[in-house]
JSON list of C-alpha atoms in Angstrom, two decimals:
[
{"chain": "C", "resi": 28, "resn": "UNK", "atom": "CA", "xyz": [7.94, -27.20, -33.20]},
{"chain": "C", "resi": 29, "resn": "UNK", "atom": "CA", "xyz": [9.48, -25.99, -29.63]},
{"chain": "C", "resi": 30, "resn": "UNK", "atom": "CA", "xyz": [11.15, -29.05, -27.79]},
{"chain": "C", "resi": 31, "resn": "UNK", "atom": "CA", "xyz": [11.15, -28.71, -24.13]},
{"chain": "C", "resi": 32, "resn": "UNK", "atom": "CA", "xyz": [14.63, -27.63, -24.04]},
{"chain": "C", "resi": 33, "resn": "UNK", "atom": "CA", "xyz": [14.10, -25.23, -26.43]},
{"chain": "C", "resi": 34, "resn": "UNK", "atom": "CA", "xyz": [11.03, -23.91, -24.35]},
{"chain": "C", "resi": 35, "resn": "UNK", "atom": "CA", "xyz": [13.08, -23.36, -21.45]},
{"chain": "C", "resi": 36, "resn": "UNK", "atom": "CA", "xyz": [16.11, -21.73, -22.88]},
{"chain": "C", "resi": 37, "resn": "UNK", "atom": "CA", "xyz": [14.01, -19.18, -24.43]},
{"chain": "C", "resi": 38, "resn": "UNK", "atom": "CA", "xyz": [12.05, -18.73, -21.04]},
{"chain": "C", "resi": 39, "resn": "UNK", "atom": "CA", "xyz": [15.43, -18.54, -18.99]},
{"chain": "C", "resi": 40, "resn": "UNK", "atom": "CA", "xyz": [16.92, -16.08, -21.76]},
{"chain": "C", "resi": 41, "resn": "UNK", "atom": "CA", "xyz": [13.70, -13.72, -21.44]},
{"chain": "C", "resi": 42, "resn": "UNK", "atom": "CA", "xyz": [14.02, -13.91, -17.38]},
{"chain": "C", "resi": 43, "resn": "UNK", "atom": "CA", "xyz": [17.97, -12.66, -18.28]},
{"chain": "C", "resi": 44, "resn": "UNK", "atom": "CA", "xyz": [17.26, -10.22, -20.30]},
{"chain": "C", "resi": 45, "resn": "UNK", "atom": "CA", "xyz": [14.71, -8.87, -18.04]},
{"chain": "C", "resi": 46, "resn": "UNK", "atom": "CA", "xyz": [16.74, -9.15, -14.85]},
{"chain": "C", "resi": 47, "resn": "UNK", "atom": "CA", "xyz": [17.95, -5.68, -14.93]},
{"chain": "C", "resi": 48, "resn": "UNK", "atom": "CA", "xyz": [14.38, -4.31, -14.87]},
{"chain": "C", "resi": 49, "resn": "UNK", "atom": "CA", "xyz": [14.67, -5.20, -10.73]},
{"chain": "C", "resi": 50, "resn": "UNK", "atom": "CA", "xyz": [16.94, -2.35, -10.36]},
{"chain": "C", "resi": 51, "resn": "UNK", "atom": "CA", "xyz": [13.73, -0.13, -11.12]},
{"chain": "C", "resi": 52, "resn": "UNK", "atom": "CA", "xyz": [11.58, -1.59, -9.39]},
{"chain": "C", "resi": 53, "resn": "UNK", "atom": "CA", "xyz": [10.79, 1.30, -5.95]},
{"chain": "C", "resi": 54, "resn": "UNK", "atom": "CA", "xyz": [10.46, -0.97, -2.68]},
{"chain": "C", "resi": 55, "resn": "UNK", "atom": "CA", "xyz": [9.54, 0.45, 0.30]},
{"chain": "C", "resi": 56, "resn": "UNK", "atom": "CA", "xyz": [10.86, 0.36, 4.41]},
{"chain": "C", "resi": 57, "resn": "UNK", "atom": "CA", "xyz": [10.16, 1.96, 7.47]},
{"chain": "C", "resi": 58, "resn": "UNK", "atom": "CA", "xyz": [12.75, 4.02, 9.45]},
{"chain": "C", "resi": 59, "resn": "UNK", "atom": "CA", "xyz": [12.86, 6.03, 12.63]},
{"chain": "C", "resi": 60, "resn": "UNK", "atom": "CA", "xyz": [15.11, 9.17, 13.67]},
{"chain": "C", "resi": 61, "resn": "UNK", "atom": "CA", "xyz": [14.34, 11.01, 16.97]},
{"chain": "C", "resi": 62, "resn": "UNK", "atom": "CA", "xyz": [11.24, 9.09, 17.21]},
{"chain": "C", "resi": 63, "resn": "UNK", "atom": "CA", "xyz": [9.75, 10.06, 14.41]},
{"chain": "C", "resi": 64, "resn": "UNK", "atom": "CA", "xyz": [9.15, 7.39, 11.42]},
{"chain": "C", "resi": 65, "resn": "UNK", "atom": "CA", "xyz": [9.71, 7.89, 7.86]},
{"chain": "C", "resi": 66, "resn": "UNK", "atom": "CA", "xyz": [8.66, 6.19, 4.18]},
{"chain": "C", "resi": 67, "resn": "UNK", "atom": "CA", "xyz": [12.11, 5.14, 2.58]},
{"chain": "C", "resi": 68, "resn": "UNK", "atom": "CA", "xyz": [11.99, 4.33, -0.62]},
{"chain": "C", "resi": 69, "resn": "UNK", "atom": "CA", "xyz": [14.55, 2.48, -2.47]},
{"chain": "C", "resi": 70, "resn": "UNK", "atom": "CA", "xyz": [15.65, 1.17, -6.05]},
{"chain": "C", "resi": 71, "resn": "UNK", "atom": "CA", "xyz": [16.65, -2.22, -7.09]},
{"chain": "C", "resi": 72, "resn": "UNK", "atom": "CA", "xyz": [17.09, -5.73, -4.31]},
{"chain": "C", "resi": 73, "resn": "UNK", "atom": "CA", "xyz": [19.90, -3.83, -2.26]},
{"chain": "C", "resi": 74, "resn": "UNK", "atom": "CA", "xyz": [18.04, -1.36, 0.51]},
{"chain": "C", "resi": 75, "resn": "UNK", "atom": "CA", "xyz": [20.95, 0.87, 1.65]},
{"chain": "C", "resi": 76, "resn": "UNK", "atom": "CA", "xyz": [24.48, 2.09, 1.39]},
{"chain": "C", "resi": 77, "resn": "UNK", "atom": "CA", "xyz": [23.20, 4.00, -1.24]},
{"chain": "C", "resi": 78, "resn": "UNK", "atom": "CA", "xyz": [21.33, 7.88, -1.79]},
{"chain": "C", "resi": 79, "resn": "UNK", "atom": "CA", "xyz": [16.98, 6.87, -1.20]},
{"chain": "C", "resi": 80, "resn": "UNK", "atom": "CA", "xyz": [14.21, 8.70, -0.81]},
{"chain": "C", "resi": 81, "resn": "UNK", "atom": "CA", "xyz": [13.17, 9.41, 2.64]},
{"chain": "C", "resi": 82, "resn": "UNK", "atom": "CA", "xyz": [9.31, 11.01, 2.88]},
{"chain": "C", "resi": 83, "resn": "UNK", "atom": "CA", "xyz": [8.65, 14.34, 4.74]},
{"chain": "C", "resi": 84, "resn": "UNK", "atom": "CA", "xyz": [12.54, 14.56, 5.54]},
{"chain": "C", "resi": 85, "resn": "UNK", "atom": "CA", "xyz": [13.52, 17.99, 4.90]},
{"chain": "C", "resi": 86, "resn": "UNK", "atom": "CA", "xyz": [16.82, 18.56, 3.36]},
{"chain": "C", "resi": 87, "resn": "UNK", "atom": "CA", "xyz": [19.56, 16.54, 1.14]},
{"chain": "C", "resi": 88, "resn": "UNK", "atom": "CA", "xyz": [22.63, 15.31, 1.99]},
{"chain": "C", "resi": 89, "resn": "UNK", "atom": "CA", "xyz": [25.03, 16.45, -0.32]},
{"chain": "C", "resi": 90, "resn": "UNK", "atom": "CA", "xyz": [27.83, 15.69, 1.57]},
{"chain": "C", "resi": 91, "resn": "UNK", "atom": "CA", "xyz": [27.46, 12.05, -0.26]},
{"chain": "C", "resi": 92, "resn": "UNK", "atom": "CA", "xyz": [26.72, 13.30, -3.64]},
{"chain": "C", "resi": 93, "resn": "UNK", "atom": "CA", "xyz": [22.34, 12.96, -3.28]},
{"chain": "C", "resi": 94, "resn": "UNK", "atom": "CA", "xyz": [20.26, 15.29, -5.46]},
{"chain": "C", "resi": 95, "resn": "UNK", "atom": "CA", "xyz": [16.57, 16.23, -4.47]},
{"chain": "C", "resi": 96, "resn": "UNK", "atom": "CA", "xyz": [15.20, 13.32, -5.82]},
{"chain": "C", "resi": 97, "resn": "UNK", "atom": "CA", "xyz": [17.27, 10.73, -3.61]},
{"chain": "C", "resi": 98, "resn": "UNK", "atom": "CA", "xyz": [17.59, 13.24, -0.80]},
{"chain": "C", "resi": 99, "resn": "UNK", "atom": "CA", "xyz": [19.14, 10.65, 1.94]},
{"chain": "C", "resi": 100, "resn": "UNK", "atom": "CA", "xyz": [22.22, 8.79, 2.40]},
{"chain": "C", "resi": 101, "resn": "UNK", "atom": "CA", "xyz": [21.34, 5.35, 4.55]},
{"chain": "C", "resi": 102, "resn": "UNK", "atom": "CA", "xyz": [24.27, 3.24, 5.50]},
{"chain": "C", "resi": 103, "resn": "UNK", "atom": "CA", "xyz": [23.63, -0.42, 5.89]},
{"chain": "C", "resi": 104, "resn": "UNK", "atom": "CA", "xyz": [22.39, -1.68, 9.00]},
{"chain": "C", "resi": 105, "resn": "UNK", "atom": "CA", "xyz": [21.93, -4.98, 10.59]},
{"chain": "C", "resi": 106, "resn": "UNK", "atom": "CA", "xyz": [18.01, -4.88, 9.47]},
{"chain": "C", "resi": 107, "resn": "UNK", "atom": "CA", "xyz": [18.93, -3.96, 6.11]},
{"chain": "C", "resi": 108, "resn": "UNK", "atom": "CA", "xyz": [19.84, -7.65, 5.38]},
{"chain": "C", "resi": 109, "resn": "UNK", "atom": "CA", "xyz": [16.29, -8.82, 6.03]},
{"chain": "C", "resi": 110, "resn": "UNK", "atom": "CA", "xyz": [14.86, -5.77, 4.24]},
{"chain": "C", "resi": 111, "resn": "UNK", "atom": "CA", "xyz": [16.91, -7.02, 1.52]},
{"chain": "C", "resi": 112, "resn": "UNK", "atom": "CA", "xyz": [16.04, -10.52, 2.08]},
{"chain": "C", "resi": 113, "resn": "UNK", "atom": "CA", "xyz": [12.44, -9.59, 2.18]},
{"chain": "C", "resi": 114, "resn": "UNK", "atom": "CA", "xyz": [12.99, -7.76, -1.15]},
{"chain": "C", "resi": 115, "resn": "UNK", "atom": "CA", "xyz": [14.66, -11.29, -3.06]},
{"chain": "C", "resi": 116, "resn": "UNK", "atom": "CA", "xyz": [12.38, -13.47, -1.50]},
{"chain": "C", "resi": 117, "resn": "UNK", "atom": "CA", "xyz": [9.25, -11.13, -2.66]},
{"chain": "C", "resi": 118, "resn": "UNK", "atom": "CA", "xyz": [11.03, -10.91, -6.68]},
{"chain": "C", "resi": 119, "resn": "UNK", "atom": "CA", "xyz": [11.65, -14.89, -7.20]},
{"chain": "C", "resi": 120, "resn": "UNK", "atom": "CA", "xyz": [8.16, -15.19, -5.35]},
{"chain": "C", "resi": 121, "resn": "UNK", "atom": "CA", "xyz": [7.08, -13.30, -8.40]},
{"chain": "C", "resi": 122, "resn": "UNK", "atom": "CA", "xyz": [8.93, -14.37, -11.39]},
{"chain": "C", "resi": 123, "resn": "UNK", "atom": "CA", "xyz": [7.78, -18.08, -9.86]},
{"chain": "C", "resi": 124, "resn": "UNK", "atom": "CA", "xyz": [4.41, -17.20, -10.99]},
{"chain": "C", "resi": 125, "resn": "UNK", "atom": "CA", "xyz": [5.18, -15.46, -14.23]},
{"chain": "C", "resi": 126, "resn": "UNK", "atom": "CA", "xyz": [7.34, -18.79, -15.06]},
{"chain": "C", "resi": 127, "resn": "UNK", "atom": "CA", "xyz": [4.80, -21.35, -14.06]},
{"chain": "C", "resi": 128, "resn": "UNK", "atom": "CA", "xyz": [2.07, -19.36, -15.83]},
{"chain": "C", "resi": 129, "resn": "UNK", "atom": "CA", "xyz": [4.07, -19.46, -19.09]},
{"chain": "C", "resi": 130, "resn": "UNK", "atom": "CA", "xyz": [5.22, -23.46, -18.30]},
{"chain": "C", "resi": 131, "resn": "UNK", "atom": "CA", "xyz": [1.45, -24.55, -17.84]},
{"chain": "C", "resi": 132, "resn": "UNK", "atom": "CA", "xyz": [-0.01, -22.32, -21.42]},
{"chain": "C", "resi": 133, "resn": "UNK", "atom": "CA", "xyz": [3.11, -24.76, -22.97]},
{"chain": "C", "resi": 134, "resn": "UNK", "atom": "CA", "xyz": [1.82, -27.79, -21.25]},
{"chain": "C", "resi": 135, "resn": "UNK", "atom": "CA", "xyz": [-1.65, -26.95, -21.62]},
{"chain": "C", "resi": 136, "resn": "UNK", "atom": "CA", "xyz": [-1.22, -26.23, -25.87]},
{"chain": "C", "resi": 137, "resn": "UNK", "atom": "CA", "xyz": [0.92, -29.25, -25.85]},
{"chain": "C", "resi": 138, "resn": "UNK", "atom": "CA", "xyz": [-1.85, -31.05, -24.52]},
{"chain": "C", "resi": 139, "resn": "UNK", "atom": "CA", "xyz": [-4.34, -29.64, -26.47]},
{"chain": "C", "resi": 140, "resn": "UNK", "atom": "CA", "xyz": [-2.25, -30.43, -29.86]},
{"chain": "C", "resi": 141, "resn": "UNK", "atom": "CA", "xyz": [-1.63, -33.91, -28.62]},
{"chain": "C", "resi": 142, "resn": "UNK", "atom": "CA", "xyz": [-5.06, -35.01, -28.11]},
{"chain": "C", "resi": 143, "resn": "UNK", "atom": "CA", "xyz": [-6.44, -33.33, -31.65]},
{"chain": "C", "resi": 144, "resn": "UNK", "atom": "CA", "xyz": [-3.77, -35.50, -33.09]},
{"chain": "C", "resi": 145, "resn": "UNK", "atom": "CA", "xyz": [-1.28, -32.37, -34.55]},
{"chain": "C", "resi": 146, "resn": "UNK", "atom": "CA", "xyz": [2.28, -33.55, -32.80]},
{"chain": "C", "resi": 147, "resn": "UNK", "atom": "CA", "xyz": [3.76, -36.97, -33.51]},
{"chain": "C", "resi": 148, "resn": "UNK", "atom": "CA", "xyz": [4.53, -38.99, -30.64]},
{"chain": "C", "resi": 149, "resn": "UNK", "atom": "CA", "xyz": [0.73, -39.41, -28.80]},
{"chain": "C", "resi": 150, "resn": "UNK", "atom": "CA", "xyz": [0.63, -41.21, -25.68]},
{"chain": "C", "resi": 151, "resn": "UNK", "atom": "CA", "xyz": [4.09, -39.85, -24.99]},
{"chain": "C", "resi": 152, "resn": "UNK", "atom": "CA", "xyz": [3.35, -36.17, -25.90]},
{"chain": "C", "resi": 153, "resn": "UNK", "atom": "CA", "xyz": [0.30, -36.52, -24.33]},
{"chain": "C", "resi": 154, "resn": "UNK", "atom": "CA", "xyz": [2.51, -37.81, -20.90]},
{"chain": "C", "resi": 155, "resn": "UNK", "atom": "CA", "xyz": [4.98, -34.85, -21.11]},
{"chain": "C", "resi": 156, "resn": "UNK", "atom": "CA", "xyz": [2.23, -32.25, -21.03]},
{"chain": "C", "resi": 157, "resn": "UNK", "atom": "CA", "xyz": [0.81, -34.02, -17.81]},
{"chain": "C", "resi": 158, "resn": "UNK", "atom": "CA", "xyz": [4.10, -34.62, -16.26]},
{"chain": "C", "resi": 159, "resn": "UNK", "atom": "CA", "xyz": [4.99, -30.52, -17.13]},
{"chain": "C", "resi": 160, "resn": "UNK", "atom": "CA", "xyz": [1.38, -29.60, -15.28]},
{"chain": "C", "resi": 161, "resn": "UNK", "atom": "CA", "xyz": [2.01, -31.65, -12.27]},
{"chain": "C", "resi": 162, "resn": "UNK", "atom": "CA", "xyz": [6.01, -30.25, -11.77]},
{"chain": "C", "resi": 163, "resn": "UNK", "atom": "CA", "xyz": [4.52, -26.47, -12.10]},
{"chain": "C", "resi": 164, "resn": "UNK", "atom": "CA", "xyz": [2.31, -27.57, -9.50]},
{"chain": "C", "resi": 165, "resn": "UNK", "atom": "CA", "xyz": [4.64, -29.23, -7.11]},
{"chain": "C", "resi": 166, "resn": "UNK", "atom": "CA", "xyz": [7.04, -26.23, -7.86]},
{"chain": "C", "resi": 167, "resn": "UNK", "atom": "CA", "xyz": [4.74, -23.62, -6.86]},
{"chain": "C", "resi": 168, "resn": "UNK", "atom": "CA", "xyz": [3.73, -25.89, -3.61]},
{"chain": "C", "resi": 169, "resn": "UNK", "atom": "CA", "xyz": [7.26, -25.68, -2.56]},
{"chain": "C", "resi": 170, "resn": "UNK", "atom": "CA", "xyz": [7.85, -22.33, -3.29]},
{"chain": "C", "resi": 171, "resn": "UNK", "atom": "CA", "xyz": [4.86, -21.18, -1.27]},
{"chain": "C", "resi": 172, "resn": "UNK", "atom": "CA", "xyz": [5.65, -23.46, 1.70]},
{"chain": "C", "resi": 173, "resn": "UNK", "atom": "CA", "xyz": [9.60, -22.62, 1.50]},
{"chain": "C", "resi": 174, "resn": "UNK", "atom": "CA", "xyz": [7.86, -18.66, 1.78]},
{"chain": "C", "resi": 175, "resn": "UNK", "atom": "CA", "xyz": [5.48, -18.99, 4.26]},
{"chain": "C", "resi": 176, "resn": "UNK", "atom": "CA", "xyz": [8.37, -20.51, 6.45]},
{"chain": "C", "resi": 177, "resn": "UNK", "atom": "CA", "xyz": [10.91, -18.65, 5.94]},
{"chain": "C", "resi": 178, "resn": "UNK", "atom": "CA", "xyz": [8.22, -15.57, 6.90]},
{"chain": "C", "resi": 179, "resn": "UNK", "atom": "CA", "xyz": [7.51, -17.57, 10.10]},
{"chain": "C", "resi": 180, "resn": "UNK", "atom": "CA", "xyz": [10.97, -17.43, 10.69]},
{"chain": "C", "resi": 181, "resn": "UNK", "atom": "CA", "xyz": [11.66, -13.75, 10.75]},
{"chain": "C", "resi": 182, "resn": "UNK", "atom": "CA", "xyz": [8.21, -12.84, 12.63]},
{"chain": "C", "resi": 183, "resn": "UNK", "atom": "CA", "xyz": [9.59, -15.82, 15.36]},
{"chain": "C", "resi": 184, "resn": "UNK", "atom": "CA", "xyz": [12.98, -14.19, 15.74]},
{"chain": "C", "resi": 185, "resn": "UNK", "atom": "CA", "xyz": [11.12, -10.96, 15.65]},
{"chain": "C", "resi": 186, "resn": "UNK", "atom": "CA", "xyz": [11.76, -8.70, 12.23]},
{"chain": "C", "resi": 187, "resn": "UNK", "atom": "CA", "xyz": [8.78, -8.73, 11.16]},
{"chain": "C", "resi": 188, "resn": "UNK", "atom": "CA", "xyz": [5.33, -8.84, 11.65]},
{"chain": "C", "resi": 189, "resn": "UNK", "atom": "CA", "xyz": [1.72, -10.37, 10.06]},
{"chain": "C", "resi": 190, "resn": "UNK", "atom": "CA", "xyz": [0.16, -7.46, 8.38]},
{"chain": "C", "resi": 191, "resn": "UNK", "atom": "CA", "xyz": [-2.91, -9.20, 6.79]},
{"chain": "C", "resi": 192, "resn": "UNK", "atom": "CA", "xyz": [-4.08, -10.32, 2.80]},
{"chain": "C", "resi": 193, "resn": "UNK", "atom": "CA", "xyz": [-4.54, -6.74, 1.80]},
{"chain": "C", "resi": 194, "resn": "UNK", "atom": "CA", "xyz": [-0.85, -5.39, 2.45]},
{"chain": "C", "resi": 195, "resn": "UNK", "atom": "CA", "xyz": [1.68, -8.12, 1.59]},
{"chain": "C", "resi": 196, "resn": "UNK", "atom": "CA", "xyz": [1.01, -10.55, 4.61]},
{"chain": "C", "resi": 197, "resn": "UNK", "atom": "CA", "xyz": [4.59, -9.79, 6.84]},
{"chain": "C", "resi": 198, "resn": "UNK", "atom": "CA", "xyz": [6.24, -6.58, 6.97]},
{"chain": "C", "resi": 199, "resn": "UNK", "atom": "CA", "xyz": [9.57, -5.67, 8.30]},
{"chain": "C", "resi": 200, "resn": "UNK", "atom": "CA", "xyz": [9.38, -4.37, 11.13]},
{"chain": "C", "resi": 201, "resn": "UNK", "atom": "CA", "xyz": [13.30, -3.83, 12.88]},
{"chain": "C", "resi": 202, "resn": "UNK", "atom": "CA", "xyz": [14.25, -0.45, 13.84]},
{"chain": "C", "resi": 203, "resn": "UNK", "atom": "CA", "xyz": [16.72, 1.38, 11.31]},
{"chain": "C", "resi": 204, "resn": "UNK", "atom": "CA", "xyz": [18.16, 4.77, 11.88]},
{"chain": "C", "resi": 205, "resn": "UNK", "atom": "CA", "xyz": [18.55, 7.29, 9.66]}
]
């Protein structure tokens, strides 16, 4: 039977192992050049310093090695660091919930098995499982509240703003150049 320690080795060792699948994950930014605004879409956490995709700009810059694919080269910029912060916030945001899902189906079966009797230990098995619900729950409280302020934050100092439940609820909205 999984101990508690082996539980969250093998959850910690999956999160490792997918780690690297971040760096495919396409994120997506706002720019401006010349007043007009473009889609720039990016690979991985990091947002610039790098070849991305720019939409409806016409040409590559192959000066710095970009292909037709990644057409643009964007050097960082002061904004990028809250794009990027935006972008790390928004991945542990989501692992969070993939982790507390998987902690509370543990809790819940080790619940389940305590009460029909099938694990030794009873009222203490039966404690753990509780004790595991109620820190998932407190975990995902402070995640949520650590979010939602750090959020306030950047739309007080004015990076971004409140774009409704539909679209991701802030936005970044500083100006970058391309």
């Amino acid at each position: 039977m999984f101990t508690m320690k082996k539980l969250l080795f093998l959850i910690f060792t999956l999160g490792a192992l997918a780690l690297p699948l971040t760096g495919l994950a396409a994120r997506t930014y706002t720019a401006v050049t010349s007043s007009v605004t473009y889609t720039v879409e990016y690979e991985g956490l990091v947002p610039c310093g790098k070849c991305v995709k720019v939409s409806g700009l016409v040409g590559i810059d192959t000066e710095r090695g970009c292909n037709a694919e990644k057409n643009k080269y964007v050097a960082c910029q002061f904004c990028h660091f809250f794009v990027m912060l935006d972008a790390i916030l928004d991945f542990i945001f989501q692992v969070s919930i993939v982790i507390a899902a998987l902690m509370l189906a543990f809790a819940a079966l080790l619940y389940i098995m305590s009460v029909m009797e099938f694990l030794p230990g009873g009222p203490q098995t039966l404690s753990q499982a509780k004790s595991i619900i109620g820190s998932v729950f407190l975990g995902l409280f402070v995640i949520f509240v650590a979010w939602v302020i750090i959020n306030l934050f950047f739309q007080i100092i004015g990076v971004s703003s409140w774009t409704g439940l539909d679209s991701g609820w802030f936005q970044i909205d500083c100006s970058i150049n391309l």
